[in-house]
Amino acid sequence: MEIKITKAPVLKEKPDSSTLGFGKIFTDHMFMMDWNSEKGWYNARIVPFENLSIHPASTVLHYGSEIFEGLKAYRRADGKVQLFRPIENIRRMNNSAERLCLPQIPEDLAMEVLTTFVDLEQDWTPSAEGTSLYLRPFMFGNDESLGVHAVHNATYVIIASPVGSYYKEGINPVKIMIEDEDVRAVRGGTGYAKCGGNYAASNRAGERAAQKGYAQVLWLDGVERKYIEEVGAMNVMFKIGDEIVTPMLSGSILPGITRKSCIEVLKDKGFKVSERLLSVDELGEALQNGTLKEAWGCGTAAVVSPIGELCYKDVKYTINNGEIGETTQMLYDTLTGIQWGKIEDTYGWTKEI
Ligand SMILES: *Cc1c(COP(=O)(O)O)cnc(C)c1O
């Protein structure tokens, strides 16, 4: 498909790498493409970054039909820019679309528009240690009608934002609260889809945890509130004895690409990795008898985020003296090494722009 490019008449000044936060500054352009149930995808275009104009009855504003992705472009030491496993984001977006009755994008087309957009905006990829260009593809139902049904019109957009190093002052373990009231997702629901609605429903627990001084919540399953699911916007892993345990993908957990990458690296290095049910009781026992050696969250933003303290029903447990453990550190070094091109990518995960 032809991508029509309209360049911004004036380019913005690039920000200072030391002042970058997360998702506050945006690049000069954005990618957009529309879909109609009769025409399919049409009008692929790159336009100057601007506000969207949508009808007040647009489906997304009333019934929340929205999905998104998150991935990064990394500046390598040789100056080139690369993506990390972008095909995985494209496939996951299509799985999310299927669940939300939004249109899927053929993989080749999705890859072409993503790489064309990143190529155009690549000067925005910062080069300071730990910084990157965060890419946010998203899609929303855009019918101009209040009727409730699968949508006939949708819009796909990609925006980009230079982001700072997640760990400015070194890797600090986070404190996590196990949430036993609200649930994030249920089997049969939208837990495995990356959709805005999942976040809307999880904000209340996040706020409660923040008020008590916790960075994020650890969700339990929505049926029995007994099994560990995931953390905020990260999947979660535990080192219990010599076994690495991570909740299996049951339908209510987001299948993270960082999770998948961690599992592959761990297996490669000879670790025993179990994707299985992990009850909060088993975790509590491991905390009490000292077999819980390490715990970490994993996701694109932080790569891995060591968990230094867990709170369950107002009881606080410290993990690994509140310090980052050796397995967590190894995963961080390996994944960031591949992402920024500092170590050889023997997996074929990176895609040069
Ligand atoms: C995006 C996301 C993750 C992490 O996925 P990655 O592909 O590793 O970035 C985990 N949990 C939730 C709820 C998410 O939205």
CSV table of C-alpha atoms and ligand atoms in Angstrom, one decimal:
chain,number,residue,atom,x,y,z
A,1,MET,CA,0.0,0.0,0.0
A,2,GLU,CA,1.2,3.5,-0.8
A,3,ILE,CA,2.0,5.6,2.3
A,4,LYS,CA,1.4,9.3,1.6
A,5,ILE,CA,3.9,11.4,3.4
A,6,THR,CA,3.2,15.0,4.4
A,7,LYS,CA,6.1,16.5,6.1
A,8,ALA,CA,5.8,19.0,9.0
A,9,PRO,CA,6.7,22.5,7.7
A,10,VAL,CA,8.9,23.2,10.7
A,11,LEU,CA,10.6,20.5,12.7
A,12,LYS,CA,10.6,20.8,16.5
A,13,GLU,CA,13.8,21.1,18.5
A,14,LYS,CA,15.0,17.8,19.9
A,15,PRO,CA,15.0,17.7,23.7
A,16,ASP,CA,18.0,17.3,25.9
A,17,SER,CA,18.5,13.6,26.8
A,18,SER,CA,18.8,14.3,30.5
A,19,THR,CA,15.3,15.8,30.7
A,20,LEU,CA,13.4,13.0,29.1
A,21,GLY,CA,10.6,11.4,31.2
A,22,PHE,CA,8.1,8.9,29.8
A,23,GLY,CA,5.6,9.8,27.1
A,24,LYS,CA,5.5,13.6,27.5
A,25,ILE,CA,7.4,14.7,24.3
A,26,PHE,CA,6.3,13.6,20.9
A,27,THR,CA,8.1,13.6,17.5
A,28,ASP,CA,7.2,15.7,14.4
A,29,HIS,CA,5.0,13.2,12.7
A,30,MET,CA,2.5,10.4,13.2
A,31,PHE,CA,1.3,7.5,11.1
A,32,MET,CA,-2.4,7.0,10.5
A,33,MET,CA,-4.5,4.6,8.5
A,34,ASP,CA,-8.3,4.0,8.3
A,35,TRP,CA,-10.4,0.9,8.0
A,36,ASN,CA,-13.9,0.3,6.8
A,37,SER,CA,-15.6,-3.1,6.8
A,38,GLU,CA,-16.2,-2.8,3.0
A,39,LYS,CA,-13.0,-1.1,1.9
A,40,GLY,CA,-10.6,-2.7,4.3
A,41,TRP,CA,-7.5,-0.6,5.2
A,42,TYR,CA,-7.1,2.6,3.2
A,43,ASN,CA,-5.5,6.0,3.3
A,44,ALA,CA,-2.1,5.1,4.9
A,45,ARG,CA,-0.4,8.4,5.6
A,46,ILE,CA,2.3,10.0,7.7
A,47,VAL,CA,1.2,13.5,8.7
A,48,PRO,CA,2.5,16.3,11.0
A,49,PHE,CA,1.8,15.4,14.7
A,50,GLU,CA,-1.5,17.0,15.6
A,51,ASN,CA,-4.7,16.5,17.6
A,52,LEU,CA,-7.2,14.0,16.3
A,53,SER,CA,-10.6,15.0,15.3
A,54,ILE,CA,-13.3,12.5,16.0
A,55,HIS,CA,-17.1,12.5,16.1
A,56,PRO,CA,-18.6,12.9,19.6
A,57,ALA,CA,-20.4,9.6,19.0
A,58,SER,CA,-17.2,7.8,18.0
A,59,THR,CA,-17.3,4.2,19.3
A,60,VAL,CA,-14.1,4.5,21.3
A,61,LEU,CA,-15.5,7.3,23.5
A,62,HIS,CA,-18.5,5.3,24.6
A,63,TYR,CA,-17.7,1.6,24.4
A,64,GLY,CA,-14.0,1.6,24.9
A,65,SER,CA,-13.0,-0.3,21.8
A,66,GLU,CA,-9.3,0.5,21.9
A,67,ILE,CA,-6.1,-1.6,21.8
A,68,PHE,CA,-2.5,-0.6,21.8
A,69,GLU,CA,1.1,-1.8,21.7
A,70,GLY,CA,4.4,-0.6,23.1
A,71,LEU,CA,7.9,-1.1,21.7
A,72,LYS,CA,11.1,0.8,21.4
A,73,ALA,CA,13.6,1.9,18.8
A,74,TYR,CA,17.2,1.7,20.3
A,75,ARG,CA,20.2,3.7,19.1
A,76,ARG,CA,23.2,1.4,18.8
A,77,ALA,CA,26.8,2.5,19.4
A,78,ASP,CA,27.4,2.5,15.6
A,79,GLY,CA,24.6,5.1,15.2
A,80,LYS,CA,22.1,2.8,13.6
A,81,VAL,CA,18.6,2.4,15.0
A,82,GLN,CA,17.0,-1.0,15.7
A,83,LEU,CA,13.8,-2.5,16.9
A,84,PHE,CA,13.4,-5.4,19.3
A,85,ARG,CA,11.1,-8.3,18.2
A,86,PRO,CA,8.6,-6.0,16.4
A,87,ILE,CA,6.9,-9.0,14.7
A,88,GLU,CA,5.8,-10.1,18.2
A,89,ASN,CA,4.1,-6.7,18.8
A,90,ILE,CA,2.4,-7.0,15.4
A,91,ARG,CA,1.0,-10.5,16.1
A,92,ARG,CA,-0.1,-9.5,19.6
A,93,MET,CA,-1.9,-6.5,18.3
A,94,ASN,CA,-3.8,-8.7,15.9
A,95,ASN,CA,-4.7,-11.1,18.7
A,96,SER,CA,-6.0,-8.1,20.7
A,97,ALA,CA,-7.9,-6.9,17.7
A,98,GLU,CA,-9.6,-10.3,17.3
A,99,ARG,CA,-10.7,-10.2,20.9
A,100,LEU,CA,-12.1,-6.6,20.7
A,101,CYS,CA,-13.8,-7.1,17.3
A,102,LEU,CA,-11.4,-4.6,15.7
A,103,PRO,CA,-9.8,-5.3,12.3
A,104,GLN,CA,-6.5,-7.1,12.0
A,105,ILE,CA,-3.6,-5.7,10.0
A,106,PRO,CA,-1.8,-8.1,7.6
A,107,GLU,CA,1.7,-8.6,9.2
A,108,ASP,CA,3.6,-7.4,6.1
A,109,LEU,CA,1.6,-4.2,6.0
A,110,ALA,CA,1.9,-3.6,9.7
A,111,MET,CA,5.7,-4.1,9.5
A,112,GLU,CA,6.0,-1.9,6.4
A,113,VAL,CA,4.2,1.1,8.0
A,114,LEU,CA,6.0,0.7,11.3
A,115,THR,CA,9.5,0.7,9.7
A,116,THR,CA,8.6,3.5,7.3
A,117,PHE,CA,7.5,5.6,10.2
A,118,VAL,CA,10.5,4.8,12.4
A,119,ASP,CA,12.8,5.5,9.5
A,120,LEU,CA,11.3,8.9,9.0
A,121,GLU,CA,11.5,9.8,12.7
A,122,GLN,CA,14.8,8.0,13.5
A,123,ASP,CA,16.7,11.2,14.3
A,124,TRP,CA,14.5,11.4,17.4
A,125,THR,CA,16.0,8.2,18.8
A,126,PRO,CA,18.2,9.6,21.6
A,127,SER,CA,21.7,8.2,22.2
A,128,ALA,CA,22.3,8.7,25.9
A,129,GLU,CA,22.7,5.6,28.1
A,130,GLY,CA,19.4,3.8,28.6
A,131,THR,CA,17.3,6.2,26.4
A,132,SER,CA,15.2,5.1,23.5
A,133,LEU,CA,12.4,6.1,21.2
A,134,TYR,CA,9.1,4.7,22.5
A,135,LEU,CA,6.6,3.7,19.9
A,136,ARG,CA,2.9,3.6,20.6
A,137,PRO,CA,0.8,2.0,17.9
A,138,PHE,CA,-2.9,2.0,18.8
A,139,MET,CA,-6.3,1.4,17.2
A,140,PHE,CA,-9.8,2.4,18.0
A,141,GLY,CA,-13.3,1.8,16.8
A,142,ASN,CA,-14.5,4.9,15.1
A,143,ASP,CA,-18.2,4.5,14.0
A,144,GLU,CA,-20.1,7.7,14.1
A,145,SER,CA,-23.1,6.1,15.9
A,146,LEU,CA,-24.2,5.1,19.3
A,147,GLY,CA,-25.3,1.6,18.3
A,148,VAL,CA,-23.6,-1.2,20.1
A,149,HIS,CA,-22.1,-3.7,17.7
A,150,ALA,CA,-18.8,-4.8,16.2
A,151,VAL,CA,-17.4,-1.7,14.5
A,152,HIS,CA,-17.5,-0.9,10.8
A,153,ASN,CA,-14.9,1.8,10.9
A,154,ALA,CA,-11.6,2.0,12.8
A,155,THR,CA,-8.4,4.1,12.9
A,156,TYR,CA,-4.9,2.9,13.4
A,157,VAL,CA,-2.3,5.4,14.6
A,158,ILE,CA,1.4,5.2,15.6
A,159,ILE,CA,3.0,8.0,17.7
A,160,ALA,CA,6.5,8.1,19.0
A,161,SER,CA,8.1,9.6,22.1
A,162,PRO,CA,11.7,9.9,23.1
A,163,VAL,CA,12.0,8.4,26.6
A,164,GLY,CA,14.6,8.6,29.3
A,165,SER,CA,16.5,5.9,31.1
A,166,TYR,CA,14.2,4.0,33.4
A,167,TYR,CA,17.0,3.6,35.9
A,168,LYS,CA,18.6,7.0,36.3
A,169,GLU,CA,20.1,6.3,39.8
A,170,GLY,CA,20.8,2.6,39.3
A,171,ILE,CA,18.4,-0.3,39.5
A,172,ASN,CA,16.3,0.3,42.6
A,173,PRO,CA,14.1,-2.6,43.7
A,174,VAL,CA,10.4,-1.7,43.9
A,175,LYS,CA,7.8,-2.4,46.6
A,176,ILE,CA,4.7,-4.2,45.4
A,177,MET,CA,1.4,-4.8,47.1
A,178,ILE,CA,-0.6,-8.0,46.5
A,179,GLU,CA,-4.2,-6.9,45.7
A,180,ASP,CA,-6.9,-9.1,47.1
A,181,GLU,CA,-10.0,-6.9,46.4
A,182,ASP,CA,-10.1,-5.7,42.8
A,183,VAL,CA,-9.2,-8.0,40.0
A,184,ARG,CA,-7.7,-7.0,36.7
A,185,ALA,CA,-9.0,-9.7,34.4
A,186,VAL,CA,-10.9,-13.0,34.3
A,187,ARG,CA,-10.5,-16.0,32.0
A,188,GLY,CA,-12.8,-15.4,29.0
A,189,GLY,CA,-12.4,-11.6,29.5
A,190,THR,CA,-9.8,-9.3,27.9
A,191,GLY,CA,-6.8,-10.0,30.1
A,192,TYR,CA,-4.7,-11.3,27.3
A,193,ALA,CA,-5.5,-8.4,25.0
A,194,LYS,CA,-3.5,-5.2,25.4
A,195,CYS,CA,-6.5,-2.9,25.6
A,196,GLY,CA,-7.1,0.4,27.4
A,197,GLY,CA,-10.1,-1.0,29.2
A,198,ASN,CA,-7.9,-3.3,31.3
A,199,TYR,CA,-6.0,-0.2,32.5
A,200,ALA,CA,-9.2,1.8,33.3
A,201,ALA,CA,-10.3,-1.0,35.5
A,202,SER,CA,-7.0,-1.4,37.4
A,203,ASN,CA,-6.4,2.3,38.3
A,204,ARG,CA,-8.4,2.1,41.6
A,205,ALA,CA,-6.2,-0.6,43.0
A,206,GLY,CA,-3.1,1.2,41.7
A,207,GLU,CA,-4.1,4.4,43.5
A,208,ARG,CA,-4.8,2.5,46.8
A,209,ALA,CA,-1.3,0.9,46.6
A,210,ALA,CA,0.3,4.3,45.8
A,211,GLN,CA,-1.3,5.8,48.9
A,212,LYS,CA,0.4,3.1,51.0
A,213,GLY,CA,3.7,3.7,49.4
A,214,TYR,CA,3.7,0.9,46.9
A,215,ALA,CA,4.8,1.2,43.3
A,216,GLN,CA,2.4,-1.2,41.8
A,217,VAL,CA,0.0,-4.0,42.6
A,218,LEU,CA,0.4,-7.7,42.1
A,219,TRP,CA,-2.8,-9.1,40.7
A,220,LEU,CA,-4.4,-12.4,41.8
A,221,ASP,CA,-6.7,-14.4,39.5
A,222,GLY,CA,-10.2,-13.2,39.2
A,223,VAL,CA,-12.0,-16.4,40.2
A,224,GLU,CA,-10.4,-17.6,43.4
A,225,ARG,CA,-8.1,-14.7,44.2
A,226,LYS,CA,-5.5,-17.3,44.9
A,227,TYR,CA,-3.1,-17.5,42.0
A,228,ILE,CA,-0.5,-14.9,41.1
A,229,GLU,CA,-1.1,-13.3,37.7
A,230,GLU,CA,1.0,-10.2,36.9
A,231,VAL,CA,2.1,-6.8,38.1
A,232,GLY,CA,0.6,-3.5,36.8
A,233,ALA,CA,2.1,-3.3,33.3
A,234,MET,CA,4.6,-6.1,33.8
A,235,ASN,CA,4.7,-9.9,34.0
A,236,VAL,CA,6.3,-11.4,37.0
A,237,MET,CA,8.9,-14.1,37.8
A,238,PHE,CA,10.1,-15.7,41.0
A,239,LYS,CA,13.2,-17.7,41.7
A,240,ILE,CA,12.2,-20.3,44.3
A,241,GLY,CA,15.1,-22.5,45.2
A,242,ASP,CA,16.7,-23.2,41.7
A,243,GLU,CA,13.4,-23.0,39.8
A,244,ILE,CA,12.2,-19.9,38.0
A,245,VAL,CA,8.5,-19.8,38.3
A,246,THR,CA,6.2,-17.6,36.2
A,247,PRO,CA,2.4,-17.7,36.0
A,248,MET,CA,1.3,-19.6,32.9
A,249,LEU,CA,-0.6,-17.8,30.2
A,250,SER,CA,-4.1,-18.7,31.2
A,251,GLY,CA,-6.0,-16.2,29.1
A,252,SER,CA,-6.2,-13.5,31.8
A,253,ILE,CA,-2.5,-12.6,31.7
A,254,LEU,CA,-0.9,-10.3,29.1
A,255,PRO,CA,1.6,-12.4,27.1
A,256,GLY,CA,4.6,-10.1,27.4
A,257,ILE,CA,7.4,-10.1,24.9
A,258,THR,CA,9.9,-9.4,27.6
A,259,ARG,CA,8.5,-12.4,29.5
A,260,LYS,CA,8.9,-14.6,26.5
A,261,SER,CA,12.4,-13.3,26.0
A,262,CYS,CA,13.4,-13.8,29.6
A,263,ILE,CA,12.1,-17.4,29.4
A,264,GLU,CA,14.2,-18.1,26.3
A,265,VAL,CA,17.4,-16.5,27.8
A,266,LEU,CA,16.9,-18.4,31.1
A,267,LYS,CA,16.4,-21.8,29.3
A,268,ASP,CA,19.4,-21.1,27.2
A,269,LYS,CA,21.5,-20.5,30.2
A,270,GLY,CA,20.4,-23.8,31.7
A,271,PHE,CA,17.8,-22.6,34.2
A,272,LYS,CA,14.7,-24.7,35.0
A,273,VAL,CA,11.8,-22.5,34.0
A,274,SER,CA,8.2,-23.4,35.0
A,275,GLU,CA,5.2,-21.7,33.5
A,276,ARG,CA,2.6,-22.9,36.0
A,277,LEU,CA,0.0,-21.9,38.6
A,278,LEU,CA,1.6,-20.3,41.6
A,279,SER,CA,-0.6,-19.7,44.5
A,280,VAL,CA,-0.2,-16.8,46.9
A,281,ASP,CA,0.1,-19.5,49.7
A,282,GLU,CA,3.0,-21.2,48.0
A,283,LEU,CA,4.6,-17.8,47.5
A,284,GLY,CA,4.0,-16.9,51.2
A,285,GLU,CA,5.6,-20.2,52.3
A,286,ALA,CA,8.6,-19.6,50.1
A,287,LEU,CA,8.9,-16.1,51.6
A,288,GLN,CA,8.8,-17.5,55.1
A,289,ASN,CA,11.1,-20.4,54.7
A,290,GLY,CA,13.7,-18.4,52.7
A,291,THR,CA,13.5,-20.4,49.5
A,292,LEU,CA,12.2,-17.3,47.6
A,293,LYS,CA,15.5,-16.0,46.3
A,294,GLU,CA,14.5,-13.3,43.8
A,295,ALA,CA,11.4,-11.7,42.3
A,296,TRP,CA,11.2,-9.4,39.4
A,297,GLY,CA,8.7,-7.8,37.0
A,298,CYS,CA,9.4,-7.8,33.2
A,299,GLY,CA,8.1,-5.5,30.5
A,300,THR,CA,9.3,-3.2,27.7
A,301,ALA,CA,9.5,0.0,29.8
A,302,ALA,CA,11.9,-1.3,32.6
A,303,VAL,CA,13.1,-4.5,31.0
A,304,VAL,CA,13.3,-6.1,34.4
A,305,SER,CA,12.3,-4.5,37.7
A,306,PRO,CA,13.5,-6.3,40.8
A,307,ILE,CA,10.9,-6.6,43.6
A,308,GLY,CA,12.5,-5.8,47.0
A,309,GLU,CA,9.4,-5.9,49.1
A,310,LEU,CA,6.0,-7.7,48.9
A,311,CYS,CA,3.0,-6.8,51.0
A,312,TYR,CA,0.1,-9.2,51.5
A,313,LYS,CA,-2.8,-8.5,53.9
A,314,ASP,CA,-0.7,-5.8,55.6
A,315,VAL,CA,2.3,-8.2,56.3
A,316,LYS,CA,5.5,-7.0,54.7
A,317,TYR,CA,8.1,-9.4,53.3
A,318,THR,CA,11.6,-8.3,52.2
A,319,ILE,CA,13.1,-10.2,49.2
A,320,ASN,CA,16.9,-10.7,48.8
A,321,ASN,CA,17.6,-7.9,51.4
A,322,GLY,CA,15.8,-5.5,49.1
A,323,GLU,CA,18.6,-5.8,46.5
A,324,ILE,CA,18.7,-6.9,42.9
A,325,GLY,CA,19.6,-10.6,42.6
A,326,GLU,CA,22.1,-12.2,40.3
A,327,THR,CA,19.5,-13.8,37.9
A,328,THR,CA,17.6,-10.5,37.6
A,329,GLN,CA,20.9,-8.7,36.9
A,330,MET,CA,21.8,-11.3,34.3
A,331,LEU,CA,18.5,-10.9,32.5
A,332,TYR,CA,18.8,-7.1,32.5
A,333,ASP,CA,22.4,-7.2,31.1
A,334,THR,CA,21.5,-9.8,28.4
A,335,LEU,CA,18.3,-8.1,27.2
A,336,THR,CA,19.6,-4.5,27.3
A,337,GLY,CA,22.9,-5.7,25.7
A,338,ILE,CA,20.9,-7.1,22.7
A,339,GLN,CA,18.5,-4.2,22.5
A,340,TRP,CA,21.2,-1.5,22.4
A,341,GLY,CA,23.5,-3.7,20.2
A,342,LYS,CA,26.2,-4.1,22.8
A,343,ILE,CA,26.2,-7.9,22.7
A,344,GLU,CA,25.7,-10.1,19.7
A,345,ASP,CA,22.0,-11.0,19.0
A,346,THR,CA,22.3,-14.7,18.6
A,347,TYR,CA,18.5,-15.0,18.6
A,348,GLY,CA,17.7,-12.9,15.6
A,349,TRP,CA,15.5,-10.6,17.7
A,350,THR,CA,16.6,-7.2,16.4
A,351,LYS,CA,15.5,-5.5,13.2
A,352,GLU,CA,17.7,-2.7,11.9
A,353,ILE,CA,16.0,0.3,10.4
B,1,LIG,C1,2.4,-4.5,27.9
B,1,LIG,C2,2.1,-5.2,29.2
B,1,LIG,C3,3.0,-6.1,29.7
B,1,LIG,C4,4.4,-6.3,29.2
B,1,LIG,O1,4.5,-6.7,27.9
B,1,LIG,P1,5.9,-6.5,27.1
B,1,LIG,O2,5.6,-7.0,25.7
B,1,LIG,O3,7.0,-7.2,27.8
B,1,LIG,O4,6.2,-5.0,27.1
B,1,LIG,C5,2.6,-6.8,30.8
B,1,LIG,N1,1.4,-6.7,31.4
B,1,LIG,C6,0.5,-5.8,30.9
B,1,LIG,C7,-0.8,-5.7,31.5
B,1,LIG,C8,0.8,-5.1,29.7
B,1,LIG,O5,-0.1,-4.2,29.3
